[in-house]
Short mmCIF file of C-alpha atoms in Angstrom, two decimals:
data_model
loop_
_atom_site.label_atom_id
_atom_site.label_comp_id
_atom_site.label_asym_id
_atom_site.label_seq_id
_atom_site.Cartn_x
_atom_site.Cartn_y
_atom_site.Cartn_z
CA UNK A 1 0.00 0.01 -0.02
CA UNK A 2 1.47 3.35 -1.00
CA UNK A 3 0.71 6.40 1.09
CA UNK A 4 0.97 9.88 -0.48
CA UNK A 5 0.89 13.19 1.25
CA UNK A 6 -1.02 15.94 -0.51
CA UNK A 7 -0.90 19.71 0.18
CA UNK A 8 -4.18 21.54 -0.28
CA UNK A 9 -4.71 25.28 -0.33
CA UNK A 10 -7.23 26.76 2.03
CA UNK A 11 -8.55 30.22 2.33
CA UNK A 12 -6.78 32.75 4.52
CA UNK A 13 -7.40 32.89 8.22
CA UNK A 14 -9.10 35.81 9.97
CA UNK A 15 -5.80 37.75 10.10
CA UNK A 16 -5.34 37.36 6.44
CA UNK A 17 -2.25 35.31 6.78
CA UNK A 18 -1.65 32.07 5.06
CA UNK A 19 -3.06 28.89 6.85
CA UNK A 20 -0.78 25.78 7.16
CA UNK A 21 -1.98 23.09 5.00
CA UNK A 22 -3.37 19.99 6.88
CA UNK A 23 -1.54 16.69 6.35
CA UNK A 24 -3.80 13.90 4.95
CA UNK A 25 -3.06 10.17 4.63
CA UNK A 26 -4.50 8.77 1.42
CA UNK A 27 -4.53 5.07 0.35
CA UNK A 28 -5.47 3.53 -2.89
CA UNK A 29 -9.13 3.19 -1.99
CA UNK A 30 -9.39 6.98 -1.94
CA UNK A 31 -10.06 7.04 1.77
CA UNK A 32 -8.57 10.24 3.33
CA UNK A 33 -7.83 10.38 7.09
CA UNK A 34 -6.59 13.70 8.61
CA UNK A 35 -3.47 13.08 10.67
CA UNK A 36 -4.64 15.22 13.59
CA UNK A 37 -7.69 12.84 14.01
CA UNK A 38 -5.32 9.96 14.77
CA UNK A 39 -4.01 11.60 18.01
CA UNK A 40 -7.33 12.94 19.52
CA UNK A 41 -8.13 11.90 23.15
CA UNK A 42 -11.75 11.10 22.89
CA UNK A 43 -13.75 8.77 25.29
CA UNK A 44 -14.01 5.22 24.11
CA UNK A 45 -17.46 4.76 22.46
CA UNK A 46 -19.87 2.24 23.82
CA UNK A 47 -19.68 -1.22 22.40
CA UNK A 48 -21.98 -1.78 19.49
CA UNK A 49 -23.35 -5.15 18.41
CA UNK A 50 -21.65 -6.12 15.13
CA UNK A 51 -23.55 -7.48 12.31
CA UNK A 52 -22.31 -9.88 9.58
CA UNK A 53 -19.81 -7.89 7.60
CA UNK A 54 -18.55 -8.36 4.07
CA UNK A 55 -14.90 -8.48 3.66
CA UNK A 56 -13.74 -6.71 0.54
CA UNK A 57 -11.80 -8.47 -2.07
CA UNK A 58 -8.13 -7.86 -2.51
CA UNK A 59 -7.25 -5.84 -5.47
CA UNK A 60 -5.54 -7.83 -8.29
CA UNK A 61 -6.24 -11.26 -6.90
CA UNK A 62 -9.74 -11.94 -8.31
CA UNK A 63 -11.03 -13.00 -4.93
CA UNK A 64 -14.63 -12.54 -4.43
CA UNK A 65 -16.19 -10.96 -1.47
CA UNK A 66 -16.73 -13.33 1.55
CA UNK A 67 -19.58 -13.17 4.04
CA UNK A 68 -18.39 -13.55 7.62
CA UNK A 69 -21.13 -15.08 9.62
CA UNK A 70 -21.12 -14.88 13.34
CA UNK A 71 -20.46 -18.20 15.12
CA UNK A 72 -23.61 -19.71 16.62
CA UNK A 73 -23.50 -22.33 19.37
CA UNK A 74 -24.52 -25.94 18.22
CA UNK A 75 -28.13 -26.80 18.90
CA UNK A 76 -28.53 -29.57 21.52
CA UNK A 77 -29.80 -32.84 20.37
CA UNK A 78 -33.36 -33.57 21.04
CA UNK A 79 -33.91 -35.82 23.95
CA UNK A 80 -34.64 -39.39 23.12
CA UNK A 81 -38.05 -41.02 23.76
CA UNK A 82 -38.77 -41.96 27.29
CA UNK A 83 -38.94 -45.74 27.87
CA UNK A 84 -42.42 -47.02 27.82
CA UNK A 85 -43.43 -49.19 30.77
CA UNK A 86 -46.30 -51.63 30.31
CA UNK A 87 -49.15 -50.81 32.78
CA UNK A 88 -50.15 -54.52 32.88
CA UNK A 89 -46.69 -55.50 34.39
CA UNK A 90 -47.02 -53.01 37.26
CA UNK A 91 -47.87 -54.75 40.65
CA UNK A 92 -51.34 -54.15 41.93
CA UNK A 93 -53.23 -56.01 44.76
CA UNK A 94 -55.42 -58.85 43.79
CA UNK A 95 -59.13 -59.33 44.87
CA UNK A 96 -59.23 -61.91 47.60
CA UNK A 97 -61.79 -62.77 50.41
CA UNK A 98 -61.25 -63.78 54.01
CA UNK A 99 -60.80 -67.48 54.61
CA UNK A 100 -64.13 -67.66 56.49
CA UNK A 101 -66.02 -66.98 53.20
CA UNK A 102 -64.35 -69.95 51.52
CA UNK A 103 -65.04 -72.23 54.51
CA UNK A 104 -68.72 -71.19 54.68
CA UNK A 105 -69.14 -71.77 50.92
CA UNK A 106 -67.62 -75.23 51.18
CA UNK A 107 -69.82 -76.10 54.17
CA UNK A 108 -72.85 -74.98 52.26
CA UNK A 109 -71.83 -77.17 49.41
CA UNK A 110 -71.43 -80.19 51.61
CA UNK A 111 -74.73 -79.57 53.23
CA UNK A 112 -76.41 -79.24 49.74
CA UNK A 113 -74.94 -82.58 48.64
CA UNK A 114 -76.08 -84.30 51.87
CA UNK A 115 -79.66 -82.68 51.49
CA UNK A 116 -79.82 -83.75 47.83
CA UNK A 117 -78.81 -87.30 48.71
CA UNK A 118 -81.56 -87.53 51.32
CA UNK A 119 -83.99 -86.06 48.78
CA UNK A 120 -83.07 -88.62 46.25
CA UNK A 121 -83.13 -91.41 48.79
CA UNK A 122 -79.61 -92.63 48.27
CA UNK A 123 -78.59 -92.34 51.99
CA UNK A 124 -78.01 -95.55 53.79
CA UNK A 125 -80.51 -96.53 56.46
CA UNK A 126 -77.85 -96.32 59.17
CA UNK A 127 -77.13 -92.70 58.32
CA UNK A 128 -80.90 -91.92 58.53
CA UNK A 129 -81.08 -93.64 61.91
CA UNK A 130 -77.91 -91.93 63.31
CA UNK A 131 -79.15 -88.50 62.04
CA UNK A 132 -82.84 -89.32 63.00
CA UNK A 133 -84.00 -88.21 59.58
CA UNK A 134 -87.38 -89.24 58.28
CA UNK A 135 -87.77 -91.48 55.40
CA UNK A 136 -87.21 -89.78 51.93
CA UNK A 137 -90.07 -89.17 49.63
CA UNK A 138 -88.02 -89.39 46.47
CA UNK A 139 -87.61 -92.54 44.37
CA UNK A 140 -84.09 -92.07 42.96
CA UNK A 141 -81.89 -89.77 41.18
CA UNK A 142 -83.56 -87.71 38.60
CA UNK A 143 -82.70 -84.66 36.48
CA UNK A 144 -83.61 -82.39 39.39
CA UNK A 145 -81.42 -84.41 41.87
CA UNK A 146 -78.47 -84.42 39.45
CA UNK A 147 -78.65 -80.77 38.87
CA UNK A 148 -78.71 -80.16 42.67
CA UNK A 149 -75.77 -82.45 43.11
CA UNK A 150 -73.77 -80.66 40.53
CA UNK A 151 -74.56 -77.25 42.09
CA UNK A 152 -73.83 -78.23 45.57
CA UNK A 153 -70.67 -80.04 44.61
CA UNK A 154 -69.49 -77.14 42.45
CA UNK A 155 -70.07 -74.78 45.42
CA UNK A 156 -68.17 -77.03 47.76
CA UNK A 157 -65.20 -77.48 45.45
CA UNK A 158 -65.11 -73.79 44.64
CA UNK A 159 -65.29 -72.88 48.40
CA UNK A 160 -62.64 -75.30 49.80
CA UNK A 161 -60.54 -75.19 46.66
CA UNK A 162 -59.88 -71.46 46.91
CA UNK A 163 -58.63 -71.61 50.51
CA UNK A 164 -54.90 -70.54 50.86
CA UNK A 165 -52.61 -69.62 53.58
CA UNK A 166 -50.66 -66.44 53.35
CA UNK A 167 -47.20 -66.04 54.94
CA UNK A 168 -45.17 -63.10 55.92
CA UNK A 169 -42.35 -62.54 53.45
CA UNK A 170 -44.05 -64.45 50.68
CA UNK A 171 -46.47 -63.36 48.01
CA UNK A 172 -48.60 -64.90 45.17
CA UNK A 173 -48.67 -63.69 41.61
CA UNK A 174 -52.11 -64.51 40.17
CA UNK A 175 -52.43 -65.42 36.41
CA UNK A 176 -55.51 -66.19 34.43
CA UNK A 177 -54.88 -67.56 30.89
CA UNK A 178 -51.60 -65.77 30.72
CA UNK A 179 -52.85 -62.41 31.93
CA UNK A 180 -51.70 -60.83 35.02
CA UNK A 181 -54.49 -60.42 37.63
CA UNK A 182 -52.83 -59.16 40.77
CA UNK A 183 -50.56 -59.83 43.74
CA UNK A 184 -51.52 -61.23 47.16
CA UNK A 185 -49.23 -60.04 49.95
CA UNK A 186 -51.63 -60.60 52.84
CA UNK A 187 -50.98 -63.22 55.49
CA UNK A 188 -53.43 -65.60 57.27
CA UNK A 189 -56.22 -67.74 55.83
CA UNK A 190 -57.47 -66.32 52.51
CA UNK A 191 -59.86 -67.29 49.75
CA UNK A 192 -58.48 -66.96 46.25
CA UNK A 193 -60.25 -67.72 43.03
CA UNK A 194 -59.36 -71.30 42.34
CA UNK A 195 -59.42 -70.71 38.56
CA UNK A 196 -56.41 -68.43 38.92
CA UNK A 197 -52.79 -69.78 38.60
CA UNK A 198 -50.77 -69.00 41.69
CA UNK A 199 -47.07 -68.35 41.52
CA UNK A 200 -45.25 -68.15 44.80
CA UNK A 201 -42.69 -65.31 45.18
CA UNK A 202 -40.18 -64.79 48.02
CA UNK A 203 -40.15 -61.10 48.82
CA UNK A 204 -37.73 -61.29 51.69
CA UNK A 205 -34.19 -59.75 51.69
CA UNK A 206 -31.82 -62.21 50.08
CA UNK A 207 -28.07 -62.49 49.55
CA UNK A 208 -26.55 -64.01 46.37
CA UNK A 209 -22.91 -64.78 46.04
CA UNK A 210 -21.49 -65.18 42.60
CA UNK A 211 -18.76 -67.44 41.19
CA UNK A 212 -15.48 -65.87 40.10
CA UNK A 213 -16.48 -63.30 37.48
CA UNK A 214 -13.90 -61.95 35.04
CA UNK A 215 -12.94 -58.26 35.63
CA UNK A 216 -10.01 -55.88 35.12
CA UNK A 217 -8.25 -53.18 37.01
CA UNK A 218 -7.47 -49.57 35.86
CA UNK A 219 -4.38 -50.88 33.99
CA UNK A 220 -6.26 -53.60 32.12
CA UNK A 221 -4.82 -56.54 34.13
CA UNK A 222 -7.18 -59.51 34.18
CA UNK A 223 -8.80 -60.34 37.47
CA UNK A 224 -11.27 -62.68 39.10
CA UNK A 225 -13.88 -61.18 41.41
CA UNK A 226 -16.31 -62.87 43.68
CA UNK A 227 -19.26 -60.52 44.32
CA UNK A 228 -21.99 -60.61 46.99
CA UNK A 229 -25.30 -58.97 46.01
CA UNK A 230 -28.01 -58.01 48.59
CA UNK A 231 -31.32 -57.73 46.84
CA UNK A 232 -34.99 -58.45 46.98
CA UNK A 233 -38.15 -58.57 44.82
CA UNK A 234 -39.87 -55.29 44.89
CA UNK A 235 -42.36 -55.56 42.00
CA UNK A 236 -43.63 -59.10 41.85
CA UNK A 237 -45.35 -58.70 38.54
CA UNK A 238 -42.31 -57.54 36.69
CA UNK A 239 -39.97 -59.98 38.54
CA UNK A 240 -42.06 -63.06 37.67
CA UNK A 241 -43.34 -62.13 34.19
CA UNK A 242 -40.38 -60.06 33.07
CA UNK A 243 -37.36 -62.51 33.68
CA UNK A 244 -37.19 -66.29 33.99
CA UNK A 245 -34.50 -66.64 36.60
CA UNK A 246 -33.64 -63.84 38.99
CA UNK A 247 -30.13 -65.06 39.95
CA UNK A 248 -29.15 -65.60 36.28
CA UNK A 249 -30.34 -62.11 35.49
CA UNK A 250 -28.34 -60.77 38.46
CA UNK A 251 -25.27 -62.50 37.32
CA UNK A 252 -25.50 -61.07 33.80
CA UNK A 253 -25.99 -57.56 35.32
CA UNK A 254 -22.87 -57.99 37.63
CA UNK A 255 -20.83 -59.18 34.64
CA UNK A 256 -21.90 -56.09 32.48
CA UNK A 257 -21.04 -53.74 35.48
CA UNK A 258 -17.64 -55.33 36.06
CA UNK A 259 -16.81 -54.79 32.34
CA UNK A 260 -17.37 -51.00 32.81
CA UNK A 261 -15.96 -50.50 36.43
CA UNK A 262 -12.30 -51.10 37.12
CA UNK A 263 -11.69 -53.04 40.29
CA UNK A 264 -8.78 -52.45 42.61
CA UNK A 265 -6.02 -55.13 42.44
CA UNK A 266 -5.44 -57.47 45.41
CA UNK A 267 -3.89 -55.59 48.33
CA UNK A 268 -5.16 -52.21 47.22
CA UNK A 269 -6.57 -49.47 49.29
CA UNK A 270 -9.80 -49.54 51.11
CA UNK A 271 -11.04 -46.22 49.66
CA UNK A 272 -10.60 -47.46 46.15
CA UNK A 273 -12.62 -50.64 46.96
CA UNK A 274 -15.38 -48.54 48.48
CA UNK A 275 -15.69 -46.47 45.29
CA UNK A 276 -15.71 -49.48 43.19
CA UNK A 277 -18.52 -51.09 45.30
CA UNK A 278 -20.58 -47.80 45.00
CA UNK A 279 -20.22 -47.74 41.25
CA UNK A 280 -21.10 -51.46 40.94
CA UNK A 281 -24.15 -51.05 43.23
CA UNK A 282 -25.39 -48.04 41.14
CA UNK A 283 -24.96 -49.82 37.78
CA UNK A 284 -26.51 -53.02 38.91
CA UNK A 285 -29.43 -51.37 40.59
CA UNK A 286 -30.21 -49.28 37.51
CA UNK A 287 -30.14 -52.49 35.34
CA UNK A 288 -32.26 -54.51 37.73
CA UNK A 289 -34.91 -51.90 38.42
CA UNK A 290 -36.94 -52.36 35.22
CA UNK A 291 -37.56 -56.03 36.08
CA UNK A 292 -38.70 -55.33 39.63
CA UNK A 293 -35.56 -56.17 41.57
CA UNK A 294 -34.25 -53.83 44.22
CA UNK A 295 -30.45 -54.01 44.73
CA UNK A 296 -29.09 -52.57 47.98
CA UNK A 297 -25.36 -53.31 47.70
CA UNK A 298 -22.80 -55.09 45.42
CA UNK A 299 -19.71 -55.87 47.46
CA UNK A 300 -16.55 -57.54 45.99
CA UNK A 301 -15.62 -60.21 48.50
CA UNK A 302 -12.56 -61.63 46.89
CA UNK A 303 -10.30 -60.19 44.20
CA UNK A 304 -7.48 -62.23 42.62
CA UNK A 305 -5.49 -62.31 39.48
CA UNK A 306 -6.57 -64.46 36.62
CA UNK A 307 -4.72 -67.68 36.26
CA UNK A 308 -2.88 -66.66 33.04
CA UNK A 309 -1.28 -63.57 34.79
CA UNK A 310 -1.27 -64.74 38.44
CA UNK A 311 2.46 -66.02 38.44
CA UNK A 312 3.72 -62.93 36.73
CA UNK A 313 1.83 -60.57 39.01
CA UNK A 314 3.01 -62.50 42.08
CA UNK A 315 6.60 -62.08 41.10
CA UNK A 316 6.08 -58.43 40.35
CA UNK A 317 4.50 -57.97 43.68
CA UNK A 318 7.34 -59.75 45.59
CA UNK A 319 9.85 -57.64 43.67
CA UNK A 320 8.04 -54.39 44.68
CA UNK A 321 7.94 -55.49 48.35
CA UNK A 322 11.57 -56.29 48.21
CA UNK A 323 12.41 -52.95 46.73
CA UNK A 324 10.31 -51.18 49.29
CA UNK A 325 11.96 -53.11 52.13
CA UNK A 326 15.41 -52.29 50.78
CA UNK A 327 14.54 -48.60 50.50
CA UNK A 328 13.24 -48.55 54.13
CA UNK A 329 16.43 -50.39 55.33
CA UNK A 330 18.68 -47.85 53.45
CA UNK A 331 16.91 -44.92 54.89
CA UNK A 332 17.11 -46.25 58.37
CA UNK A 333 20.82 -46.92 57.98
CA UNK A 334 21.41 -43.31 56.53
CA UNK A 335 19.66 -41.80 59.42
CA UNK A 336 21.61 -43.92 61.98
CA UNK A 337 24.92 -43.00 60.36
CA UNK A 338 24.06 -39.31 60.27
CA UNK A 339 22.94 -39.39 63.84
CA UNK A 340 26.11 -41.19 64.97
CA UNK A 341 28.52 -38.83 63.13
CA UNK A 342 26.62 -35.79 64.37
CA UNK A 343 26.82 -36.96 68.01
CA UNK A 344 30.57 -37.72 67.74
CA UNK A 345 31.48 -34.30 66.34
CA UNK A 346 29.12 -32.19 68.31
CA UNK A 347 30.29 -33.65 71.68
CA UNK A 348 33.96 -33.28 70.74
CA UNK A 349 34.85 -36.88 70.97
CA UNK A 350 36.62 -36.84 67.59
CA UNK A 351 37.88 -34.33 65.22
CA UNK A 352 37.52 -35.28 61.61
CA UNK A 353 38.48 -33.63 58.33
CA UNK A 354 36.64 -34.41 55.14
CA UNK A 355 38.56 -37.49 54.36
CA UNK A 356 38.22 -38.94 57.77
CA UNK A 357 34.54 -38.09 57.74
CA UNK A 358 34.02 -39.95 54.53
CA UNK A 359 35.92 -43.06 55.78
CA UNK A 360 33.92 -43.13 58.96
CA UNK A 361 30.59 -42.80 57.13
CA UNK A 362 31.65 -45.54 54.80
CA UNK A 363 32.54 -47.92 57.63
CA UNK A 364 29.49 -47.12 59.62
CA UNK A 365 27.18 -47.65 56.65
CA UNK A 366 28.77 -51.13 55.95
CA UNK A 367 28.55 -52.09 59.58
CA UNK A 368 24.86 -51.01 59.96
CA UNK A 369 23.87 -52.74 56.56
CA UNK A 370 25.46 -55.97 57.64
CA UNK A 371 23.92 -55.84 61.08
CA UNK A 372 20.38 -55.22 59.39
CA UNK A 373 20.98 -58.00 56.94
CA UNK A 374 21.74 -60.56 59.72
CA UNK A 375 18.73 -59.44 61.71
CA UNK A 376 16.32 -59.59 58.82
CA UNK A 377 16.25 -63.52 58.39
#
């Protein structure tokens, strides 16, 4: 860019004398800027929001103008659809009656069968004499008697067949032709519709101990972990109709969690083990919640190296312990030598120059190391 300075003539001032021409900077785009404007002390203007500007093309290059657009933050991705939960698999109480209703219905059925037998005249004479009943007026089993027998028998079977005993800590999942009909958590003598299929569920707190499960530490070393899971069935409908075997499902959840959470190597710190247990509990609980299982804790009981790396890691650990022991012994020897030399010189027992001090330190170090070596075995 070439800059030229041009002198322009201006009219005379008020005194009639010549006026000094102003200096102007001029570029090739014919933009003139007075020089005195470059050094004016003016307050800084307030910031103004900038709009997209067009950058001019460069002369002689053939470059087209470019539109400079302001950067806009990326739009967040729309959230995924929420998981749909089948309302039929949510636990709800089943309709049951007290056991006295079933006993009463069964007794009425038996009484109806006995009355029909007397009416049909099929009761033995000994029974009539024992019960002091009059002689029947009927002459055998007819259509009416058979209908009465069927009704009374069905009532008795329906009454006694629906009796059930509920226990604390156990529940029944009722199913009719493959459709969920409710859950019974009550205790005592109950009457449940005998046409419903009953599936007993244990809702007490349970412990499950796994077999050695493959895992890895933060460095990728293969491990075998034995895990104990404390869990219980919370939603009986989902637990019975959602999965086939609870322990198999828990084992798969534990294996998936161990594949994502690094486990502390044998002999590691307690704090790292607690953090791994919390992470495992959180992952397994989130995986087991959709099928109605509530997981309270997942604790690694035993952590050991995999058979293929156990020998190498054992040698490595022994070498690390040996190096640590040697470092501690050397530190103790150096401290003892320093303390001995300091006491000898401070109390004035010996006067040593640099060479004698080095010899004394060497001899004391050898003596202390030999003494520690004999005491170690």
